[in-house]
PDB file of N, CA and C in Angstrom:
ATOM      1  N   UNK A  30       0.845  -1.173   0.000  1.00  0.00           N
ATOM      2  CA  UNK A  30       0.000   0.000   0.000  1.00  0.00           C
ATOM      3  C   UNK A  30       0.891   1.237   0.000  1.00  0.00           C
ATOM      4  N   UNK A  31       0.093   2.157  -1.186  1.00  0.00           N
ATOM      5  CA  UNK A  31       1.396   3.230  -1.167  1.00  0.00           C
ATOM      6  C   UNK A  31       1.184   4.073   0.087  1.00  0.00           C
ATOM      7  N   UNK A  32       2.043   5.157   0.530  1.00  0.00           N
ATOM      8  CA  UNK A  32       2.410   5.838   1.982  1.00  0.00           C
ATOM      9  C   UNK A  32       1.347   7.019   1.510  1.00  0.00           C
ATOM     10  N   UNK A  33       0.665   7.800   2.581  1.00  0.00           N
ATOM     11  CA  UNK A  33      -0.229   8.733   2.830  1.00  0.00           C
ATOM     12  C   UNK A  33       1.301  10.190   2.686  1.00  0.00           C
ATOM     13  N   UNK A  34       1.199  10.900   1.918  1.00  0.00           N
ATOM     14  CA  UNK A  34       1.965  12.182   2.540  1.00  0.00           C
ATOM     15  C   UNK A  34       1.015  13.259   2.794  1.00  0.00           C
ATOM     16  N   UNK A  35      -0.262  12.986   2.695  1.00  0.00           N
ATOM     17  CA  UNK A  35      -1.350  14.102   3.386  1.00  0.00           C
ATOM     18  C   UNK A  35      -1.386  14.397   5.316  1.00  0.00           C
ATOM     19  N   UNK A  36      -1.320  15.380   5.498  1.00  0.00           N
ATOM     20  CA  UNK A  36      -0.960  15.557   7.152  1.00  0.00           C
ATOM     21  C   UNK A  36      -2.337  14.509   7.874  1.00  0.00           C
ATOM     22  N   UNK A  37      -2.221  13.726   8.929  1.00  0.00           N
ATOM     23  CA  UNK A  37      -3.104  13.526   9.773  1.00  0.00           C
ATOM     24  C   UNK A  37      -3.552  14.724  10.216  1.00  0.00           C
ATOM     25  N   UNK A  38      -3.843  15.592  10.911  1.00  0.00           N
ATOM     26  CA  UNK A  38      -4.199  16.936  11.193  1.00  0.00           C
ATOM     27  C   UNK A  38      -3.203  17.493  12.054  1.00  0.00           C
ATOM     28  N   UNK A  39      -3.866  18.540  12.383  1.00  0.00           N
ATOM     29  CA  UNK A  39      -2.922  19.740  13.242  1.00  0.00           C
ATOM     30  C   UNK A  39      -2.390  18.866  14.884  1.00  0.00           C
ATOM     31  N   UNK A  40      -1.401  19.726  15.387  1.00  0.00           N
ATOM     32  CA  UNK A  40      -0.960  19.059  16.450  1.00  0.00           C
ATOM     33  C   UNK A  40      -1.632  20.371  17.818  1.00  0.00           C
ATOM     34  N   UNK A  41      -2.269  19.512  18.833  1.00  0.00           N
ATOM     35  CA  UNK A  41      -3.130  20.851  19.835  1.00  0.00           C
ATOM     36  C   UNK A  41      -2.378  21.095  20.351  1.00  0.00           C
ATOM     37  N   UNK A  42      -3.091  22.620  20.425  1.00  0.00           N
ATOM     38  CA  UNK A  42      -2.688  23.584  21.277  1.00  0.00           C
ATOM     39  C   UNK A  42      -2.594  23.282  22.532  1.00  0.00           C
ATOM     40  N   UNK A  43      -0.740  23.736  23.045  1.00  0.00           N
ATOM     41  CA  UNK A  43      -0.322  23.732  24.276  1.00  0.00           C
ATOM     42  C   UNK A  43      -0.191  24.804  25.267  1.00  0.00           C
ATOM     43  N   UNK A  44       0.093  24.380  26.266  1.00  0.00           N
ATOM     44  CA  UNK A  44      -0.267  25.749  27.054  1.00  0.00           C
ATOM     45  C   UNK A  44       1.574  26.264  27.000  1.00  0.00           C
ATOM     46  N   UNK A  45       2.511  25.948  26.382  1.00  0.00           N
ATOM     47  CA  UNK A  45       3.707  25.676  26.517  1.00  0.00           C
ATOM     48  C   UNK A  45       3.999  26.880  25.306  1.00  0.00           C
ATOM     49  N   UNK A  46       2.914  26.989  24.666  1.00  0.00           N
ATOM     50  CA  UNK A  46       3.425  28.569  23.426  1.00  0.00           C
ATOM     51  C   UNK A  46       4.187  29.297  23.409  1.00  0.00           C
ATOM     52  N   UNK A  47       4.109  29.933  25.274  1.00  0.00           N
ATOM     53  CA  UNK A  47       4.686  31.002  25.597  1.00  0.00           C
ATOM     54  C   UNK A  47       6.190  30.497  25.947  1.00  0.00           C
ATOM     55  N   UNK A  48       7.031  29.889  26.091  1.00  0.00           N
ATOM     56  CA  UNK A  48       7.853  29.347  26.469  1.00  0.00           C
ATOM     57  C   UNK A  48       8.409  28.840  24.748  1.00  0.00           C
ATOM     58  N   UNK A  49       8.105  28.156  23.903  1.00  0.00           N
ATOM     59  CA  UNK A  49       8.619  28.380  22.732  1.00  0.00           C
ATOM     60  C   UNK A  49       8.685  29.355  22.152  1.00  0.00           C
ATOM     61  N   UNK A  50       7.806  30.474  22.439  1.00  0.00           N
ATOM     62  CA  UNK A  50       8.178  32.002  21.891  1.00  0.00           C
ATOM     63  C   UNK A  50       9.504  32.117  22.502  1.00  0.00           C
ATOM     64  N   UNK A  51       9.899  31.803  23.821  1.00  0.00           N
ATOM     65  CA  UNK A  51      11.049  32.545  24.440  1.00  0.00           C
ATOM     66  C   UNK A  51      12.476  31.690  23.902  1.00  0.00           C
ATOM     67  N   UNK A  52      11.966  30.424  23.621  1.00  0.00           N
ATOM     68  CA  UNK A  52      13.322  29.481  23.091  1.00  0.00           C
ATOM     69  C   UNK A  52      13.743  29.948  21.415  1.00  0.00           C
ATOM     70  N   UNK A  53      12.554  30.364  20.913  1.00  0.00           N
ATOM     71  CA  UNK A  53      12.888  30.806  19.623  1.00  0.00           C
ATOM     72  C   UNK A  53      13.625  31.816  19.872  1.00  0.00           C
ATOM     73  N   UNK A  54      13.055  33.118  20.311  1.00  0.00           N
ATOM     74  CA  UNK A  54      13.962  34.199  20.419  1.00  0.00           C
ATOM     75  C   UNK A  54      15.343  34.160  21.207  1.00  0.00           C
ATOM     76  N   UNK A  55      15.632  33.151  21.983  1.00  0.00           N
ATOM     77  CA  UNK A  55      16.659  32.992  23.228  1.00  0.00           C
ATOM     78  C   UNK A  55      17.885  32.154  21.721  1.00  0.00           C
ATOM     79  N   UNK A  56      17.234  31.507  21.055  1.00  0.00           N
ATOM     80  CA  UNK A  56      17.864  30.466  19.994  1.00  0.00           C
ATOM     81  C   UNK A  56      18.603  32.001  18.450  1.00  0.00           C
ATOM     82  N   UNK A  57      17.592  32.598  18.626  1.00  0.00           N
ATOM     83  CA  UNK A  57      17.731  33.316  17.168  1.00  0.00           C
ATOM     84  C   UNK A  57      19.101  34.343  17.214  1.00  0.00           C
ATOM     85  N   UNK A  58      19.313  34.536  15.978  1.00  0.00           N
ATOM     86  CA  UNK A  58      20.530  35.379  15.909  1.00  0.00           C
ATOM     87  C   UNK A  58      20.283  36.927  16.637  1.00  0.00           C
ATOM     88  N   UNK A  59      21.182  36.984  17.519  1.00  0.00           N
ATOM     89  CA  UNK A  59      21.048  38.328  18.603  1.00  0.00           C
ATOM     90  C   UNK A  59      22.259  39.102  18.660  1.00  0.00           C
ATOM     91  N   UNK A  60      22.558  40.028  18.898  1.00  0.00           N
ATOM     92  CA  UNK A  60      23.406  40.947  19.571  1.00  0.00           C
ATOM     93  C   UNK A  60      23.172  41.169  21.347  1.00  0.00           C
ATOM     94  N   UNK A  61      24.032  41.914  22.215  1.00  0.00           N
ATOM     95  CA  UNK A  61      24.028  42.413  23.291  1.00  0.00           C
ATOM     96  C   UNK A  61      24.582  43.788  22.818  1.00  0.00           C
ATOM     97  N   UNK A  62      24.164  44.797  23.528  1.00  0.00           N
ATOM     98  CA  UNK A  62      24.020  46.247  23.686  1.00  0.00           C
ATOM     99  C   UNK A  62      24.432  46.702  24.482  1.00  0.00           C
ATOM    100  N   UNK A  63      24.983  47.897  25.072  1.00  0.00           N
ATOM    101  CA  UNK A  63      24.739  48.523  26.325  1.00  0.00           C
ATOM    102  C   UNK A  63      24.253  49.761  25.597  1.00  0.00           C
ATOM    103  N   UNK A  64      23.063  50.415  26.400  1.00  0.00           N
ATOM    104  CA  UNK A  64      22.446  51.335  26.011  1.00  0.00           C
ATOM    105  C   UNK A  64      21.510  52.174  27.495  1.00  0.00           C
ATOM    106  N   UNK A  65      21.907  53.600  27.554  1.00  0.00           N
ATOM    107  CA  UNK A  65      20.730  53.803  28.335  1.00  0.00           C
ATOM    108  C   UNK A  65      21.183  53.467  29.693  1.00  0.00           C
ATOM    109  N   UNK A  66      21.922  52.795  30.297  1.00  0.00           N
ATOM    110  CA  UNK A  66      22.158  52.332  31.222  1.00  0.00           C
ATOM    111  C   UNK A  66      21.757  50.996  31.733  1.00  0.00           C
ATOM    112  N   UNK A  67      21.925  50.781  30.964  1.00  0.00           N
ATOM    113  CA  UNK A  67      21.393  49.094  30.951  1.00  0.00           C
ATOM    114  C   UNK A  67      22.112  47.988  29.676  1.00  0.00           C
ATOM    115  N   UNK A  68      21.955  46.792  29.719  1.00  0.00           N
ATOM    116  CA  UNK A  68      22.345  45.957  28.579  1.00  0.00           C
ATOM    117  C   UNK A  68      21.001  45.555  28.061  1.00  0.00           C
ATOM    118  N   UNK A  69      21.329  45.485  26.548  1.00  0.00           N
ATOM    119  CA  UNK A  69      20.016  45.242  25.775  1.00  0.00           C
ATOM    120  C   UNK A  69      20.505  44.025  25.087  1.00  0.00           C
ATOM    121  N   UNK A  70      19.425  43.513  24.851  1.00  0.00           N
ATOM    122  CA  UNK A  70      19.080  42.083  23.400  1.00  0.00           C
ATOM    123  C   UNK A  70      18.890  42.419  22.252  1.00  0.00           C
ATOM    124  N   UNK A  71      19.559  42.660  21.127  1.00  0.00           N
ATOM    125  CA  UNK A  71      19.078  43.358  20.147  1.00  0.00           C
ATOM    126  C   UNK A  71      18.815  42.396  19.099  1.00  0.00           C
ATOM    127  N   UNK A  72      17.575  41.817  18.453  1.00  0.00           N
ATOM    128  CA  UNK A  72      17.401  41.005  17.465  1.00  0.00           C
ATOM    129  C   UNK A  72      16.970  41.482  16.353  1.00  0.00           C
ATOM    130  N   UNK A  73      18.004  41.761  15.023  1.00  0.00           N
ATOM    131  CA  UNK A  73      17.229  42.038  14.026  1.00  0.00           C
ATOM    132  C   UNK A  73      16.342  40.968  13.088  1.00  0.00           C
ATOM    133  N   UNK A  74      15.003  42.102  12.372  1.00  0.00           N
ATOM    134  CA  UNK A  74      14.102  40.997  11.933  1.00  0.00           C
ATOM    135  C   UNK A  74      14.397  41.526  10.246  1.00  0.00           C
ATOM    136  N   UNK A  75      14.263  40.777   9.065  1.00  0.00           N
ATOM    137  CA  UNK A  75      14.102  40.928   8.182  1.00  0.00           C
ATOM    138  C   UNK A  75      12.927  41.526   7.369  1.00  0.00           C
ATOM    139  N   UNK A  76      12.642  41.933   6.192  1.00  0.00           N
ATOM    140  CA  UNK A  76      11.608  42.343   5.721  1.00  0.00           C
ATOM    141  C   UNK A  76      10.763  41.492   5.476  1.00  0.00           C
ATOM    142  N   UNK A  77      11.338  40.059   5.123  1.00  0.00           N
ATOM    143  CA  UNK A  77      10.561  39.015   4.696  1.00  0.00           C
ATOM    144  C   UNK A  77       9.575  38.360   5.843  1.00  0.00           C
ATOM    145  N   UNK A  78      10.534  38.455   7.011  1.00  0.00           N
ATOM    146  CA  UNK A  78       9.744  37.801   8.016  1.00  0.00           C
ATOM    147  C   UNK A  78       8.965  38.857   8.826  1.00  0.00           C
ATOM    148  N   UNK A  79       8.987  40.222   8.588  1.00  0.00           N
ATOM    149  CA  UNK A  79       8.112  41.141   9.414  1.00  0.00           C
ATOM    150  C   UNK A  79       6.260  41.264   8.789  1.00  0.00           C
ATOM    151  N   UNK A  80       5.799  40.680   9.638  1.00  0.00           N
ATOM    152  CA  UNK A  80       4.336  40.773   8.779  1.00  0.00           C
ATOM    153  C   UNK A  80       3.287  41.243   9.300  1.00  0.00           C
ATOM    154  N   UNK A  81       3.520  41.806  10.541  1.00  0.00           N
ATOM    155  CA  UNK A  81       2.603  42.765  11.565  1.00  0.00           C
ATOM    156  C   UNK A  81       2.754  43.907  11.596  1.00  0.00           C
ATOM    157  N   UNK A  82       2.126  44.774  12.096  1.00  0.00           N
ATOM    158  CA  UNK A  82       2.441  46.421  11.856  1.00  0.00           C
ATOM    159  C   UNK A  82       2.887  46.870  13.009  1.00  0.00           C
ATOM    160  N   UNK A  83       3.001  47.270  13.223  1.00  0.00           N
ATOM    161  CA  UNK A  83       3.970  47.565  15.107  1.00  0.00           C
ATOM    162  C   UNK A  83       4.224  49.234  15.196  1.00  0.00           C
ATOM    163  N   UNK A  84       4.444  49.701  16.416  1.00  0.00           N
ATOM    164  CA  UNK A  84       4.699  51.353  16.306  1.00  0.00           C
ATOM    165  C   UNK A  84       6.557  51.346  17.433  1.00  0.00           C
ATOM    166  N   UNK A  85       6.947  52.124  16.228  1.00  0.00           N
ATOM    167  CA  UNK A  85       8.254  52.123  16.635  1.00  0.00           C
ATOM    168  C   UNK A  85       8.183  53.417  18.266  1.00  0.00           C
ATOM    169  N   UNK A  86       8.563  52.863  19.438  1.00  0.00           N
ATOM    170  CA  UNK A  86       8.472  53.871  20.314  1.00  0.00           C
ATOM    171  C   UNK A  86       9.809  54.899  20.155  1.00  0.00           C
ATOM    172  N   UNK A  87      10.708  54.977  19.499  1.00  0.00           N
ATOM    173  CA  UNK A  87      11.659  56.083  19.090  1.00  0.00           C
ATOM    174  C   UNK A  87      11.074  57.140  18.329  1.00  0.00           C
ATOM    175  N   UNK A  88       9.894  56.902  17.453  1.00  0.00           N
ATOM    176  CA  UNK A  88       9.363  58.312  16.813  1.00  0.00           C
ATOM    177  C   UNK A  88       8.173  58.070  16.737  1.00  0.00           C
ATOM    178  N   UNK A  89       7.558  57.162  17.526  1.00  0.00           N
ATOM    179  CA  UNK A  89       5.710  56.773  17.341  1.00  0.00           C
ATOM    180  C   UNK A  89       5.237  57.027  16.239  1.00  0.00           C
ATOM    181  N   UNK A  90       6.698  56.183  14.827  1.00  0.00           N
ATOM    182  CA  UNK A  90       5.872  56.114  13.874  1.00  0.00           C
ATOM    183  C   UNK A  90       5.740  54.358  13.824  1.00  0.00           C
ATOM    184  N   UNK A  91       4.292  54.177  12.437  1.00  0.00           N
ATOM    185  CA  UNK A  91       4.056  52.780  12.434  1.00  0.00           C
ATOM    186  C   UNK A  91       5.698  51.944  11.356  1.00  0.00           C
ATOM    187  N   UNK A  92       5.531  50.488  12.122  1.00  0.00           N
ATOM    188  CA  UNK A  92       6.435  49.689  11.493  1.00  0.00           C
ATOM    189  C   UNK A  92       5.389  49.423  10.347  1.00  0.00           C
ATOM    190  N   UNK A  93       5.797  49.123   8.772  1.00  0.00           N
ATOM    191  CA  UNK A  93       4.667  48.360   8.566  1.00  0.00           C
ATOM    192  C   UNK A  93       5.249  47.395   8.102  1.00  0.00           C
ATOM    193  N   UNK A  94       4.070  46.109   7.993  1.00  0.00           N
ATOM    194  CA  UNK A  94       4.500  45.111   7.301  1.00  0.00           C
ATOM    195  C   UNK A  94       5.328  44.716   5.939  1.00  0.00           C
ATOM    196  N   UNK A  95       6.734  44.298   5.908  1.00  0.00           N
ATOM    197  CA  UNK A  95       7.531  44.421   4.595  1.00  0.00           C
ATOM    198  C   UNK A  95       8.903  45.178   5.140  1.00  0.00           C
ATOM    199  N   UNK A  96       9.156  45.662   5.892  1.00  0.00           N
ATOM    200  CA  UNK A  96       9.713  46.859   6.723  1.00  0.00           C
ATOM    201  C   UNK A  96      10.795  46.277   7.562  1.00  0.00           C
ATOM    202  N   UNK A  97      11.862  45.713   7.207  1.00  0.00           N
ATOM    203  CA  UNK A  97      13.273  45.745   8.003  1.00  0.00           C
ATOM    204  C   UNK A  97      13.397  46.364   9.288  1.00  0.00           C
ATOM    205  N   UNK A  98      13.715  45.722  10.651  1.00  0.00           N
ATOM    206  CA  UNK A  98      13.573  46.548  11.649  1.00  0.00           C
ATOM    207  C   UNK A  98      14.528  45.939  12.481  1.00  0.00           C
ATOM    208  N   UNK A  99      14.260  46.438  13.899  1.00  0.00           N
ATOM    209  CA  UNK A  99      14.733  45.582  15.265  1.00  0.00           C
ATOM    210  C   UNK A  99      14.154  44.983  16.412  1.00  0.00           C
ATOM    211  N   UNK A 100      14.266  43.777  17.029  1.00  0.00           N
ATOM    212  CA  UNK A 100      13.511  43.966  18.088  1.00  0.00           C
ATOM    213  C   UNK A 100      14.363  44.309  19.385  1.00  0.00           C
ATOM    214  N   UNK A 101      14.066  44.657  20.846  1.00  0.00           N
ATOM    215  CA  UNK A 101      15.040  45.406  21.981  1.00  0.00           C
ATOM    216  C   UNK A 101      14.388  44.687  23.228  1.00  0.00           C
ATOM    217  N   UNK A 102      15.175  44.285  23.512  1.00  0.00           N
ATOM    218  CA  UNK A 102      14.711  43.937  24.951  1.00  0.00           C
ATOM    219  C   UNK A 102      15.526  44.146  25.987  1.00  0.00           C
ATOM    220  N   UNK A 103      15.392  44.225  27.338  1.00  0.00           N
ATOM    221  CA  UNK A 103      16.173  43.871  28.519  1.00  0.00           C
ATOM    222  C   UNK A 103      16.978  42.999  28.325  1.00  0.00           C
ATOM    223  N   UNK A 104      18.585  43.243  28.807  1.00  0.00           N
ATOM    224  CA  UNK A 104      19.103  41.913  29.006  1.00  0.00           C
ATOM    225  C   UNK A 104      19.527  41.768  30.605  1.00  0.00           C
ATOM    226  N   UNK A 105      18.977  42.777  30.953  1.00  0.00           N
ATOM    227  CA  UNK A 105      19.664  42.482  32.662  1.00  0.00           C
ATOM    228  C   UNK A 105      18.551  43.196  33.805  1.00  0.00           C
ATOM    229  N   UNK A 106      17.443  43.059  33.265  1.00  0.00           N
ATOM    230  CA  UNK A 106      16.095  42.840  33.866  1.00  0.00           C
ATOM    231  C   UNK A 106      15.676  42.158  35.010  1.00  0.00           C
ATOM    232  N   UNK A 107      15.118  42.471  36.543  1.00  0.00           N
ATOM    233  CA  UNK A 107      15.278  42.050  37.544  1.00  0.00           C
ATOM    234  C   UNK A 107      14.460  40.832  38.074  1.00  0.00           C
ATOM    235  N   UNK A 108      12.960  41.093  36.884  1.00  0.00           N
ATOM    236  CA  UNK A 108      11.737  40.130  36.660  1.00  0.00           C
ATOM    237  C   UNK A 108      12.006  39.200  35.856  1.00  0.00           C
ATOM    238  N   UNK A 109      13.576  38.776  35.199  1.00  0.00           N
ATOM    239  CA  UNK A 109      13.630  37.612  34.835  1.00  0.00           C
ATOM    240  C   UNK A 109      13.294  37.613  33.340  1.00  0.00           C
ATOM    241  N   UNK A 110      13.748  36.675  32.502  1.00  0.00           N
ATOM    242  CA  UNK A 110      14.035  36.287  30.899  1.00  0.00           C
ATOM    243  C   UNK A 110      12.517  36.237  30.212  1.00  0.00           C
ATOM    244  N   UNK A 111      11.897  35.836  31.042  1.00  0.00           N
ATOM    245  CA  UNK A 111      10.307  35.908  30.304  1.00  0.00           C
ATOM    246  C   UNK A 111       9.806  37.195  30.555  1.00  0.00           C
ATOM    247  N   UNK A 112      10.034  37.419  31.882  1.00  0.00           N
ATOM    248  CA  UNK A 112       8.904  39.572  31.927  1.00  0.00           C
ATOM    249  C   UNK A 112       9.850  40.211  30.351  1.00  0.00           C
ATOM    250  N   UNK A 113      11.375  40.075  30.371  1.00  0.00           N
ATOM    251  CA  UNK A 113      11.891  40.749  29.381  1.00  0.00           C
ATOM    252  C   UNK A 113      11.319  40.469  28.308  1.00  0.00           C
ATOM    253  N   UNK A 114      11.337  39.716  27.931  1.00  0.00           N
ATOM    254  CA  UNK A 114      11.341  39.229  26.293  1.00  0.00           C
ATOM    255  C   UNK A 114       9.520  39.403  25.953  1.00  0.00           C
ATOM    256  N   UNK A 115       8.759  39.354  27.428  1.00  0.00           N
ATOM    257  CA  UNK A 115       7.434  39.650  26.875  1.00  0.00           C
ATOM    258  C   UNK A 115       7.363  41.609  26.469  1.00  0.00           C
ATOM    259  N   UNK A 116       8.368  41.623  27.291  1.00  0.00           N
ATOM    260  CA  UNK A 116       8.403  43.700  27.061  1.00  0.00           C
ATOM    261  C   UNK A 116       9.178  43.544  25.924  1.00  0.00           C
ATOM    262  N   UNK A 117       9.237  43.101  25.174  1.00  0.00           N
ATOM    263  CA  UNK A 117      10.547  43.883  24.030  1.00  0.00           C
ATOM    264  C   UNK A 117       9.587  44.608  23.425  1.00  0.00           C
ATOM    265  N   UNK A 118      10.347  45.545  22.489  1.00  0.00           N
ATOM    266  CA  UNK A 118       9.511  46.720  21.436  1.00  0.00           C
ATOM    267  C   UNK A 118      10.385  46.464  19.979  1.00  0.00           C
ATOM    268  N   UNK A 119       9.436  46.432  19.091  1.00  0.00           N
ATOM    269  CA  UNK A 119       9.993  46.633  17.412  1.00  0.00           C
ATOM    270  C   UNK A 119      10.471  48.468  16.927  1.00  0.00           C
ATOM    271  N   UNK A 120      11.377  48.329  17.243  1.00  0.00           N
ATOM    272  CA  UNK A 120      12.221  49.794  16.635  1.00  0.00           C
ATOM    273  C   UNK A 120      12.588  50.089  15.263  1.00  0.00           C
ATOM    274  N   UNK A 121      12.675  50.876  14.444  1.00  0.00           N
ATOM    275  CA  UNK A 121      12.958  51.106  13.288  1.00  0.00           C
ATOM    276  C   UNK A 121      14.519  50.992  13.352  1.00  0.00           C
ATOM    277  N   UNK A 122      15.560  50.494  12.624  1.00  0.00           N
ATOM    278  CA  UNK A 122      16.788  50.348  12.739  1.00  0.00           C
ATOM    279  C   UNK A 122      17.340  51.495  13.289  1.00  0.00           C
ATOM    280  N   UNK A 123      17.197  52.904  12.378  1.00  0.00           N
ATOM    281  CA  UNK A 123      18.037  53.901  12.584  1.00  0.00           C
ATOM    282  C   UNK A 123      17.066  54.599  13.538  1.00  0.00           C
ATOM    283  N   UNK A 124      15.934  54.373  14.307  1.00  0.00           N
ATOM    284  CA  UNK A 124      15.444  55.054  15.727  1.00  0.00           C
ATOM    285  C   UNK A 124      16.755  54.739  16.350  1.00  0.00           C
ATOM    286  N   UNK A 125      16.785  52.940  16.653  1.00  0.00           N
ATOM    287  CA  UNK A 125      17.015  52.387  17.671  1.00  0.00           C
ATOM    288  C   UNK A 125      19.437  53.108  17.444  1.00  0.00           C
ATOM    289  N   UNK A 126      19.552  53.219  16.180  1.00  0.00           N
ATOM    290  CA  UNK A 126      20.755  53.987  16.183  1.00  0.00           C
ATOM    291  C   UNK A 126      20.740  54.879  17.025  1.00  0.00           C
ATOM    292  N   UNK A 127      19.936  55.712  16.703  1.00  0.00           N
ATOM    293  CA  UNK A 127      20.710  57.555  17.710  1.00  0.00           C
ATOM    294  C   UNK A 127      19.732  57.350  18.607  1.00  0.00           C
ATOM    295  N   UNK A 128      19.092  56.367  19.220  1.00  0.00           N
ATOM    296  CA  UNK A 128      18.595  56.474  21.198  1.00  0.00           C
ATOM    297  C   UNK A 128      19.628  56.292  21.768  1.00  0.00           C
TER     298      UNK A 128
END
C-alpha cells in the first residue's frame, strides 16, 4: 500500500506557546548592547519575516509590514528572561541607532 503524505491533522494547542516564543527568540541570531544604562538584546528581523504592523516607540511612527527593523529587549532585567522578552519593542533600525 502506497504511503499517505497528506498531514493527519494539526498538532493541539499547548499551554507551553509562551515558552517556545522565548526558546525561539533565546535560539535566534542576537546581539548584546549597552544602552541607556542598561544591557540590551538586540534582534534584528528581516523584511521578509516582518508581517505585523507595530509602532516604533523612538518616533511613534508605524512599522509596517515588509519593513526591516529591530527587536530590543532587557538583558539584565530584575523580573527575569520571560517579563523581558514579553516587554521587548519593534524599533525602526536607525530610531534604535541615535537612542
Amino acid at each position: 500500500m502506497p504511503r499517505s503524505n497528506r498531514p493527519k491533522g494539526r498538532k493541539p494547542v499547548t499551554d507551553t506557546e509562551g515558552e517556545d516564543d522565548l526558546s525561539r527568540l533565546a535560539s535566534g541570531w542576537r546581539r548584546t548592547e549597552v544602552r541607556r544604562g542598561g544591557v540590551w538584546n538586540v534582534q534584528p528581523v528581516q523584511a521578509a519575516q516582518a508581517v505585523k504592523t507595530y509602532q516604533c516607540p523612538g518616533c511613534n511612527l508605524e512599522i509596517v509590514p515588509g519593513l526591516a527593523h529591530v527587536v530590543a529587549w532587557r538583558g539584565d532585567g530584575v523580573m527575569g528572561d520571560a517579563a523581558d522578552i514579553s516587554a521587548r519593542r519593534h524599533w525602526h533600525s536607525h530610531c534604535w541607532k541615535i537612542t
